[in-house]
CSV table of C-alpha atoms in Angstrom, one decimal:
chain,number,residue,atom,x,y,z
A,5,MET,CA,-25.7,22.2,-40.1
A,6,GLN,CA,-28.3,23.4,-37.6
A,7,GLU,CA,-30.5,20.3,-37.9
A,8,PRO,CA,-28.1,17.8,-36.4
A,9,ALA,CA,-27.2,20.2,-33.6
A,10,GLY,CA,-30.9,20.8,-33.0
A,11,ALA,CA,-31.6,17.1,-32.9
A,12,LEU,CA,-28.7,16.5,-30.5
A,13,GLY,CA,-30.0,19.3,-28.3
A,14,ARG,CA,-33.5,17.8,-28.2
A,15,TRP,CA,-32.1,14.4,-27.5
A,16,LEU,CA,-30.0,15.7,-24.6
A,17,SER,CA,-32.9,17.8,-23.2
A,18,ALA,CA,-35.0,14.7,-23.2
A,19,ARG,CA,-32.5,12.9,-20.9
A,20,THR,CA,-32.8,13.1,-17.1
A,21,PRO,CA,-30.2,15.1,-15.2
A,22,GLU,CA,-28.7,11.8,-14.1
A,23,GLY,CA,-28.7,10.5,-17.7
A,24,ARG,CA,-26.8,13.6,-18.9
A,25,LEU,CA,-24.3,13.4,-16.1
A,26,ASN,CA,-23.7,9.7,-16.9
A,27,LEU,CA,-23.1,10.4,-20.6
A,28,PHE,CA,-20.7,13.2,-19.6
A,29,LEU,CA,-18.9,10.7,-17.3
A,30,VAL,CA,-18.7,8.0,-20.0
A,31,LEU,CA,-17.1,10.5,-22.4
A,32,LEU,CA,-14.7,11.8,-19.8
A,33,SER,CA,-13.8,8.2,-18.8
A,34,LEU,CA,-13.2,7.3,-22.5
A,35,PHE,CA,-10.9,10.3,-22.9
A,36,LEU,CA,-8.9,9.3,-19.8
A,37,ILE,CA,-8.6,5.7,-21.1
A,38,GLY,CA,-7.4,6.9,-24.5
A,39,PHE,CA,-5.0,9.4,-22.9
A,40,MET,CA,-3.7,6.6,-20.6
A,41,ALA,CA,-3.0,4.4,-23.7
A,42,VAL,CA,-1.0,7.1,-25.3
A,43,VAL,CA,0.9,7.9,-22.1
A,44,VAL,CA,1.8,4.3,-21.4
A,45,LEU,CA,3.0,3.7,-25.0
A,46,ALA,CA,5.1,6.9,-25.0
A,47,PHE,CA,6.3,6.7,-21.4
A,48,PRO,CA,6.3,3.1,-20.2
A,49,PRO,CA,6.0,3.1,-16.4
A,50,VAL,CA,9.2,2.3,-14.5
A,51,ASP,CA,10.7,3.4,-11.2
A,52,ASP,CA,8.6,2.1,-8.3
A,53,VAL,CA,6.7,-0.3,-10.5
A,54,LEU,CA,9.8,-2.4,-10.9
A,55,ASN,CA,9.8,-2.9,-7.1
A,56,PHE,CA,6.1,-3.8,-7.2
A,57,TYR,CA,6.8,-6.3,-9.9
A,58,SER,CA,9.7,-8.0,-8.1
A,59,GLN,CA,7.6,-8.2,-4.9
A,60,ALA,CA,4.6,-9.7,-6.8
A,61,MET,CA,6.9,-12.3,-8.4
A,62,ALA,CA,8.4,-13.1,-5.1
A,63,MET,CA,4.9,-13.8,-3.6
A,64,LYS,CA,4.0,-15.9,-6.7
A,65,SER,CA,7.1,-18.0,-6.0
A,66,GLY,CA,6.0,-18.7,-2.4
A,67,GLU,CA,8.1,-16.1,-0.6
A,68,LEU,CA,6.5,-14.4,2.5
A,69,PRO,CA,6.3,-10.6,2.7
A,70,TYR,CA,7.8,-8.9,5.7
A,71,THR,CA,9.8,-12.1,6.4
A,72,ASP,CA,11.5,-13.3,3.2
A,73,PHE,CA,11.7,-9.8,1.6
A,74,GLU,CA,11.5,-6.3,3.0
A,75,PHE,CA,8.1,-4.6,2.6
A,76,GLU,CA,7.6,-1.0,3.7
A,77,PHE,CA,3.8,-0.7,3.2
A,78,PRO,CA,0.7,-2.0,5.1
A,79,PRO,CA,-0.7,-5.4,4.2
A,80,PHE,CA,-3.4,-4.4,1.7
A,81,ALA,CA,-0.7,-2.8,-0.6
A,82,LEU,CA,0.3,-6.4,-1.2
A,83,LEU,CA,-3.1,-7.1,-2.8
A,84,PHE,CA,-2.8,-4.3,-5.3
A,85,PHE,CA,0.7,-5.3,-6.2
A,86,TYR,CA,-0.2,-9.0,-6.5
A,87,ILE,CA,-3.3,-8.6,-8.8
A,88,PRO,CA,-1.3,-7.5,-11.9
A,89,GLY,CA,1.1,-10.3,-11.2
A,90,LEU,CA,-1.6,-12.9,-11.6
A,91,PHE,CA,-1.9,-12.1,-15.3
A,92,ALA,CA,1.8,-11.2,-16.1
A,93,SER,CA,5.1,-12.9,-15.9
A,94,ASP,CA,7.2,-10.2,-17.6
A,95,VAL,CA,7.7,-6.7,-16.4
A,96,GLY,CA,6.3,-5.0,-19.6
A,97,THR,CA,2.9,-6.8,-19.2
A,98,TYR,CA,2.9,-6.1,-15.5
A,99,THR,CA,3.4,-2.4,-15.9
A,100,SER,CA,0.6,-2.2,-18.5
A,101,ILE,CA,-1.8,-4.1,-16.2
A,102,PHE,CA,-0.8,-2.1,-13.2
A,103,ALA,CA,-1.4,1.2,-15.1
A,104,PHE,CA,-4.9,0.0,-16.0
A,105,GLU,CA,-5.5,-1.0,-12.4
A,106,CYS,CA,-4.6,2.5,-11.3
A,107,LEU,CA,-6.8,4.1,-13.9
A,108,ALA,CA,-9.8,1.8,-13.1
A,109,PHE,CA,-9.7,3.0,-9.5
A,110,GLN,CA,-9.3,6.6,-10.5
A,111,ILE,CA,-12.3,6.4,-12.9
A,112,ALA,CA,-14.3,4.9,-10.1
A,113,ALA,CA,-13.3,7.9,-7.9
A,114,LEU,CA,-14.3,10.2,-10.7
A,115,TRP,CA,-17.8,8.7,-10.7
A,116,CYS,CA,-18.0,9.1,-6.9
A,117,VAL,CA,-16.8,12.7,-7.1
A,118,SER,CA,-19.8,13.3,-9.5
A,119,ARG,CA,-22.3,12.0,-7.0
A,120,ILE,CA,-21.1,13.6,-3.8
A,121,PRO,CA,-22.1,17.3,-4.6
A,122,LYS,CA,-25.8,18.3,-4.8
A,123,GLU,CA,-27.4,18.5,-8.2
A,124,GLY,CA,-26.4,21.2,-10.7
A,125,SER,CA,-23.4,22.4,-12.6
A,126,GLY,CA,-21.2,22.1,-9.6
A,127,ARG,CA,-21.0,18.3,-10.2
A,128,TYR,CA,-19.6,18.9,-13.7
A,129,ILE,CA,-17.1,21.4,-12.3
A,130,ALA,CA,-15.9,18.9,-9.7
A,131,CYS,CA,-15.5,16.2,-12.3
A,132,LEU,CA,-13.6,18.4,-14.7
A,133,VAL,CA,-11.2,19.6,-12.0
A,134,PHE,CA,-10.6,16.1,-10.8
A,135,ALA,CA,-10.1,14.7,-14.3
A,136,ALA,CA,-7.8,17.6,-15.2
A,137,LEU,CA,-5.6,17.0,-12.2
A,138,MET,CA,-5.5,13.3,-13.1
A,139,ALA,CA,-4.5,14.1,-16.7
A,140,ILE,CA,-1.8,16.5,-15.6
A,141,TYR,CA,-0.2,13.9,-13.3
A,142,MET,CA,-0.9,10.8,-15.5
A,143,PRO,CA,2.7,10.2,-16.7
A,144,GLU,CA,3.7,9.7,-13.0
A,145,SER,CA,0.5,8.2,-11.5
A,146,PHE,CA,1.1,4.8,-13.1
A,147,LYS,CA,4.5,4.5,-11.4
A,148,LYS,CA,3.0,4.7,-8.0
A,149,PHE,CA,0.0,3.3,-6.2
A,150,ASP,CA,-1.1,6.5,-4.4
A,151,GLY,CA,-3.8,7.0,-7.0
A,152,ILE,CA,-5.4,3.7,-5.8
A,153,VAL,CA,-5.4,4.9,-2.2
A,154,MET,CA,-6.7,8.3,-3.2
A,155,ALA,CA,-9.6,6.6,-5.0
A,156,LEU,CA,-10.4,4.5,-2.0
A,157,THR,CA,-10.7,7.6,0.2
A,158,VAL,CA,-13.2,9.3,-2.2
A,159,ILE,CA,-15.2,6.0,-2.6
A,160,SER,CA,-15.4,5.9,1.2
A,161,LEU,CA,-16.6,9.6,1.3
A,162,TYR,CA,-19.3,8.7,-1.3
A,163,PHE,CA,-20.7,6.0,0.9
A,164,PHE,CA,-20.4,8.2,3.9
A,165,SER,CA,-22.4,10.9,2.1
A,166,ARG,CA,-25.1,8.3,1.5
A,167,ARG,CA,-25.1,7.3,5.2
A,168,SER,CA,-23.8,3.8,4.4
A,169,TRP,CA,-21.7,4.1,7.5
A,170,GLY,CA,-20.4,0.5,7.8
A,171,VAL,CA,-19.3,0.4,4.1
A,172,ALA,CA,-17.7,3.9,4.3
A,173,TYR,CA,-15.6,3.0,7.4
A,174,ALA,CA,-14.6,-0.4,5.9
A,175,VAL,CA,-13.4,1.2,2.6
A,176,MET,CA,-11.5,3.9,4.5
A,177,GLY,CA,-10.0,1.1,6.7
A,178,VAL,CA,-8.7,-0.7,3.6
A,179,ALA,CA,-7.2,2.7,2.4
A,180,ALA,CA,-5.5,3.1,5.8
A,181,LEU,CA,-4.0,-0.4,5.6
A,182,THR,CA,-2.8,0.3,2.1
A,183,LYS,CA,-1.1,3.6,2.9
A,184,LEU,CA,-1.4,5.0,6.4
A,185,TYR,CA,-2.5,8.6,5.9
A,186,PRO,CA,-6.3,7.8,5.5
A,187,GLY,CA,-6.2,6.8,9.2
A,188,PHE,CA,-6.6,10.6,9.8
A,189,PHE,CA,-9.9,10.5,8.0
A,190,LEU,CA,-11.3,7.8,10.2
A,191,ILE,CA,-10.9,10.2,13.1
A,192,LEU,CA,-12.7,13.0,11.2
A,193,MET,CA,-15.5,10.6,10.2
A,194,ALA,CA,-16.1,9.4,13.7
A,195,ALA,CA,-16.2,13.0,15.0
A,196,TYR,CA,-18.6,14.0,12.2
A,197,ASN,CA,-21.0,11.2,13.2
A,198,LEU,CA,-20.9,12.2,16.9
A,199,LEU,CA,-21.1,16.0,16.3
A,200,SER,CA,-23.4,16.4,13.3
A,201,SER,CA,-26.5,14.6,14.6
A,202,ARG,CA,-26.1,12.2,11.6
A,203,GLY,CA,-25.3,8.7,12.5
A,204,GLY,CA,-24.3,9.3,16.1
A,205,THR,CA,-22.8,6.6,18.3
A,206,ARG,CA,-24.5,3.9,16.4
A,207,ALA,CA,-22.7,4.8,13.2
A,208,VAL,CA,-19.3,5.0,15.0
A,209,LEU,CA,-20.0,1.5,16.5
A,210,ARG,CA,-20.7,0.2,13.0
A,211,GLY,CA,-17.5,1.8,11.8
A,212,ALA,CA,-15.5,0.2,14.6
A,213,VAL,CA,-16.9,-3.2,13.7
A,214,SER,CA,-16.1,-2.7,10.0
A,215,CYS,CA,-12.6,-1.6,10.8
A,216,ALA,CA,-12.1,-4.6,13.1
A,217,ALA,CA,-13.2,-6.8,10.2
A,218,VAL,CA,-10.8,-5.1,7.8
A,219,LEU,CA,-8.0,-5.6,10.3
A,220,ALA,CA,-8.8,-9.3,10.5
A,221,VAL,CA,-8.8,-9.7,6.8
A,222,ALA,CA,-5.5,-7.9,6.5
A,223,PHE,CA,-3.5,-9.6,9.2
A,224,LEU,CA,-5.0,-13.1,9.9
A,225,PRO,CA,-4.0,-14.6,6.4
A,226,LEU,CA,-0.4,-13.4,6.9
A,227,LEU,CA,-0.3,-14.8,10.4
A,228,ALA,CA,-1.8,-18.1,9.2
A,229,MET,CA,1.0,-18.3,6.5
A,230,GLY,CA,3.6,-18.0,9.2
A,231,VAL,CA,4.5,-14.3,9.1
A,232,GLU,CA,5.5,-13.1,12.6
A,233,SER,CA,3.3,-10.3,14.0
A,234,GLY,CA,6.4,-8.3,14.8
A,235,ASP,CA,7.6,-8.5,11.2
A,236,ILE,CA,4.2,-7.4,9.8
A,237,LEU,CA,4.2,-4.3,12.1
A,238,ALA,CA,7.6,-3.3,11.0
A,239,PHE,CA,6.1,-1.1,8.4
A,240,LEU,CA,4.9,1.3,11.2
A,241,GLY,CA,8.5,2.3,12.0
A,242,PHE,CA,10.0,1.8,8.5
A,243,HIS,CA,10.8,5.5,8.1
A,244,ASP,CA,11.6,6.3,11.7
A,245,SER,CA,15.3,6.4,11.1
A,246,ARG,CA,15.0,8.7,8.1
A,247,GLY,CA,16.1,12.2,8.0
A,248,PHE,CA,14.4,15.0,6.1
A,249,HIS,CA,13.4,13.9,2.6
A,250,VAL,CA,15.0,16.2,0.1
A,251,GLU,CA,11.6,17.2,-1.3
A,252,SER,CA,9.9,18.0,2.0
A,253,PHE,CA,9.0,21.5,3.0
A,254,PRO,CA,11.4,21.7,6.0
A,255,ALA,CA,14.2,20.2,3.9
A,256,ALA,CA,13.6,22.9,1.2
A,257,VAL,CA,13.8,25.6,3.9
A,258,ILE,CA,17.0,24.1,5.3
A,259,GLN,CA,18.5,23.7,1.8
A,260,LEU,CA,17.7,27.4,1.1
A,261,LEU,CA,19.6,28.3,4.3
A,262,GLY,CA,22.5,26.1,3.0
A,263,LEU,CA,22.5,27.8,-0.4
A,264,MET,CA,22.7,31.2,1.5
A,265,GLY,CA,25.7,29.9,3.4
A,266,LEU,CA,24.0,29.9,6.8
A,267,THR,CA,24.3,26.2,7.5
A,268,ASP,CA,25.9,23.1,6.1
A,269,VAL,CA,23.7,20.8,4.0
A,270,GLY,CA,24.4,17.7,2.0
A,271,VAL,CA,22.3,15.2,0.0
A,272,ILE,CA,22.5,11.4,0.6
A,273,ALA,CA,20.8,8.4,-1.0
A,274,SER,CA,18.1,6.9,1.3
A,275,HIS,CA,15.1,4.6,0.7
A,276,TYR,CA,15.3,4.7,-3.2
A,277,THR,CA,15.4,8.5,-3.0
A,278,TYR,CA,17.4,11.3,-1.2
A,279,ASP,CA,17.5,12.8,2.2
A,280,ILE,CA,19.4,15.9,3.4
A,281,THR,CA,22.2,15.7,6.0
A,282,GLY,CA,24.0,18.4,8.0
A,283,SER,CA,24.4,19.7,11.5
A,284,LEU,CA,21.0,21.4,11.6
A,285,PRO,CA,18.8,18.7,10.0
A,286,ASP,CA,20.5,15.9,12.0
A,287,ALA,CA,20.0,17.9,15.3
A,288,ILE,CA,16.3,18.5,14.9
A,289,SER,CA,15.2,15.3,13.0
A,290,TRP,CA,13.8,13.4,16.0
A,291,ALA,CA,12.2,16.4,17.7
A,292,TRP,CA,10.6,17.5,14.3
A,293,THR,CA,8.9,14.1,14.0
A,294,VAL,CA,7.2,14.5,17.4
A,295,ALA,CA,6.4,18.1,16.9
A,296,SER,CA,5.0,17.7,13.4
A,297,MET,CA,2.7,14.8,14.5
A,298,ALA,CA,1.5,16.9,17.4
A,299,ALA,CA,0.8,19.8,15.1
A,300,VAL,CA,-1.3,17.6,12.7
A,301,LEU,CA,-3.3,16.3,15.7
A,302,LEU,CA,-4.0,19.9,16.7
A,303,VAL,CA,-5.2,20.6,13.1
A,304,ILE,CA,-7.6,17.6,13.5
A,305,LEU,CA,-8.8,18.9,16.8
A,306,TYR,CA,-9.4,22.3,15.2
A,307,CYS,CA,-11.5,20.6,12.5
A,308,VAL,CA,-13.5,18.8,15.3
A,309,TYR,CA,-14.1,22.2,16.9
A,310,LEU,CA,-15.4,23.5,13.6
A,311,MET,CA,-17.8,20.5,13.4
A,312,SER,CA,-19.1,21.3,16.8
A,313,ALA,CA,-19.7,24.9,15.6
A,314,GLY,CA,-21.9,23.6,12.8
A,315,ARG,CA,-19.6,23.1,9.9
A,316,THR,CA,-21.1,19.8,8.9
A,317,SER,CA,-21.9,19.8,5.2
A,318,THR,CA,-20.1,17.2,3.0
A,319,ARG,CA,-18.2,20.0,1.4
A,320,ASP,CA,-17.0,21.0,4.9
A,321,LEU,CA,-15.9,17.4,5.5
A,322,ALA,CA,-14.0,17.3,2.2
A,323,ALA,CA,-12.3,20.6,3.1
A,324,MET,CA,-11.3,19.3,6.5
A,325,MET,CA,-9.8,16.2,4.9
A,326,PHE,CA,-7.9,18.6,2.5
A,327,VAL,CA,-6.7,20.7,5.4
A,328,VAL,CA,-5.5,17.7,7.4
A,329,VAL,CA,-3.6,16.2,4.4
A,330,VAL,CA,-2.0,19.5,3.4
A,331,SER,CA,-0.9,20.1,7.0
A,332,PHE,CA,0.6,16.6,7.1
A,333,LEU,CA,2.4,17.1,3.8
A,334,LEU,CA,3.9,20.5,4.7
A,335,LEU,CA,5.0,19.3,8.2
A,336,ASN,CA,6.1,15.8,7.5
A,337,LYS,CA,9.8,14.8,7.0
A,338,VAL,CA,8.9,12.8,3.9
A,339,PHE,CA,7.1,14.4,0.9
A,340,SER,CA,7.3,12.6,-2.4
A,341,THR,CA,5.9,14.1,-5.6
A,342,GLN,CA,3.1,11.6,-5.9
A,343,TYR,CA,1.6,12.6,-2.5
A,344,THR,CA,-0.1,15.6,-4.2
A,345,MET,CA,-2.5,13.0,-5.7
A,346,TRP,CA,-4.0,12.6,-2.2
A,347,LEU,CA,-5.5,16.1,-2.6
A,348,PHE,CA,-7.2,15.6,-6.0
A,349,PRO,CA,-10.8,14.6,-4.9
A,350,PHE,CA,-11.0,17.0,-2.0
A,351,ALA,CA,-9.8,19.9,-4.1
A,352,ALA,CA,-12.3,19.0,-6.8
A,353,LEU,CA,-15.2,18.8,-4.3
A,354,MET,CA,-14.3,22.1,-2.8
A,355,CYS,CA,-14.8,23.6,-6.3
A,356,ALA,CA,-18.2,22.1,-6.8
A,357,VAL,CA,-20.0,25.5,-7.1
A,358,PRO,CA,-23.3,25.6,-9.1
A,359,GLY,CA,-24.0,28.5,-11.4
A,360,ARG,CA,-21.5,31.2,-12.2
A,361,MET,CA,-18.1,30.3,-10.8
A,362,PRO,CA,-16.8,32.9,-8.2
A,363,VAL,CA,-13.4,34.4,-8.7
A,364,ARG,CA,-12.0,32.7,-5.6
A,365,VAL,CA,-13.0,29.3,-6.8
A,366,SER,CA,-11.4,30.0,-10.2
A,367,ALA,CA,-8.2,31.1,-8.4
A,368,PHE,CA,-8.2,27.9,-6.4
A,369,ILE,CA,-8.6,25.8,-9.5
A,370,ALA,CA,-5.7,27.6,-11.1
A,371,MET,CA,-3.6,27.2,-8.0
A,372,ALA,CA,-4.3,23.5,-8.0
A,373,ALA,CA,-3.2,23.1,-11.6
A,374,VAL,CA,-0.1,25.2,-11.2
A,375,MET,CA,0.8,23.3,-8.0
A,376,GLU,CA,0.6,20.0,-9.8
A,377,LEU,CA,2.8,21.4,-12.7
A,378,PHE,CA,5.4,22.5,-10.2
A,379,SER,CA,5.2,19.1,-8.5
A,380,LEU,CA,6.1,17.4,-11.8
A,381,SER,CA,8.8,20.0,-12.7
A,382,ILE,CA,10.8,18.9,-9.6
A,383,LEU,CA,11.7,15.8,-11.6
A,384,CYS,CA,13.6,17.9,-14.1
A,385,PHE,CA,16.2,19.1,-11.6
A,386,GLU,CA,19.0,17.4,-9.6
A,387,PRO,CA,18.2,17.1,-5.9
A,388,GLY,CA,19.9,19.8,-3.8
A,389,THR,CA,20.4,22.3,-6.7
A,390,GLU,CA,19.0,25.8,-6.7
A,391,GLY,CA,16.3,24.9,-9.3
A,392,TYR,CA,15.2,21.9,-7.2
A,393,VAL,CA,14.9,23.9,-4.0
A,394,GLY,CA,13.2,26.8,-5.8
A,395,VAL,CA,10.6,24.5,-7.4
A,396,CYS,CA,9.9,22.8,-4.1
A,397,LEU,CA,9.4,26.1,-2.3
A,398,VAL,CA,7.1,27.5,-4.9
A,399,ARG,CA,5.0,24.3,-4.8
A,400,ASP,CA,4.8,24.4,-1.0
A,401,LEU,CA,3.9,28.1,-1.0
A,402,ILE,CA,1.0,27.4,-3.4
A,403,LEU,CA,-0.1,24.5,-1.1
A,404,LEU,CA,0.0,26.9,1.9
A,405,ALA,CA,-2.2,29.4,0.0
A,406,MET,CA,-4.7,26.6,-0.8
A,407,LEU,CA,-4.6,25.6,2.8
A,408,LEU,CA,-5.5,29.1,3.9
A,409,TRP,CA,-8.3,29.3,1.3
A,410,ALA,CA,-9.8,26.1,2.7
A,411,VAL,CA,-9.6,27.2,6.3
A,412,ARG,CA,-11.2,30.5,5.3
A,413,GLY,CA,-14.0,28.6,3.7
A,414,LEU,CA,-14.5,26.5,6.8
A,415,ARG,CA,-14.6,29.5,9.1
A,416,ARG,CA,-16.6,32.0,7.0
A,417,GLY,CA,-18.6,29.8,4.6
A,418,TRP,CA,-18.2,28.9,1.0
A,419,PRO,CA,-19.1,31.0,-2.1
A,420,SER,CA,-22.5,30.0,-3.6
A,421,GLY,CA,-23.5,27.5,-1.1
A,422,GLY,CA,-21.9,25.0,1.3
A,423,GLY,CA,-22.4,21.6,-0.2
A,424,VAL,CA,-24.7,18.7,0.5
A,425,THR,CA,-25.5,16.8,3.7
A,426,PRO,CA,-25.6,13.0,3.8
A,427,THR,CA,-28.7,11.4,2.4
A,428,PRO,CA,-29.9,7.8,3.2
A,429,ALA,CA,-28.6,5.1,0.9
A,430,GLY,CA,-30.8,4.7,-2.2
A,431,ARG,CA,-32.0,8.3,-2.3
A,432,SER,CA,-30.6,10.8,-4.8
């Protein structure tokens, strides 16, 4: 029994660090593919995928998005909905192809996560945390397309860490025109270039040109097909008239007050999900939108201040992206379960600590896993019930604790090192 193990050990020791990491990633990717196959067979994706399928079929039949049928997302979302439709004419085949499309992007993100930290065991820890969060959420991730957007953000961060500035900005631009939240990251990236002495004005100019090209690719074909510019831009205000989504943090607090008899609260159907209604939420809805966006901008400015104070490792940048997204999630009027996927790569990169794992990092990993389990458990309760409100509040309190952990790391430094700074493309 010892000889095969010894032979395997010698074979592994003869591999380069990159070779061993690649083997680890291949095995982890095969596990995720096998797990996906089991999940898709046991729990066929439905819900939002049915909308994606109908929109893809409408485009195949010659209908124009934004004009002939309502579409709430930016233009590049159309591409990711349409690709599975090229190879499918029935909803069953479409959902399977869509699931594979989502997983392909997430595996690409996994490989990028492995290359962003510096050499050492921290890269393996980051990969395991990221893969574990993906596996926990996998039953739901194939019903949404947030995993594709999340993957694009970390792919962009990978190119950014390699100083491929134009490519990084272009990929993040595609992400922002698939789902809007990565637009926050473009601000952080530009500030990083200007304040870290890496890239400077030249990198920002390259980024601006790349983003302009992405805008042209997104909008010009639609305009050429006859879609009115006003119709295309309708996605920007699609949710303006919404109240507080039942799963959002402010809605959970208001519902708790309602359960305590301190205010009147009801639940109404809205945008394929539920919002709350009542004298308090109806009165503060518009003001909350303005105040919450102002608060998120203040968080971004705080991150820019930290950059000016020298917090400019890649791990710092990942933590800032994490802080901005969590702030947005906790303050926004809309918070759907799948939005927690946006955090996966940044949480994993913050855990990329080589050597013996500090207690605080272990606690952060545990919080991330428990937060994701609570996110999924929301689906087991009826909106507005005590169980639903309780689960939302516990999830949000965990998110708040993770936010404070990230801010502490940015202010005081990380355990066992601070990450890796960008290296030129082509250098390891």
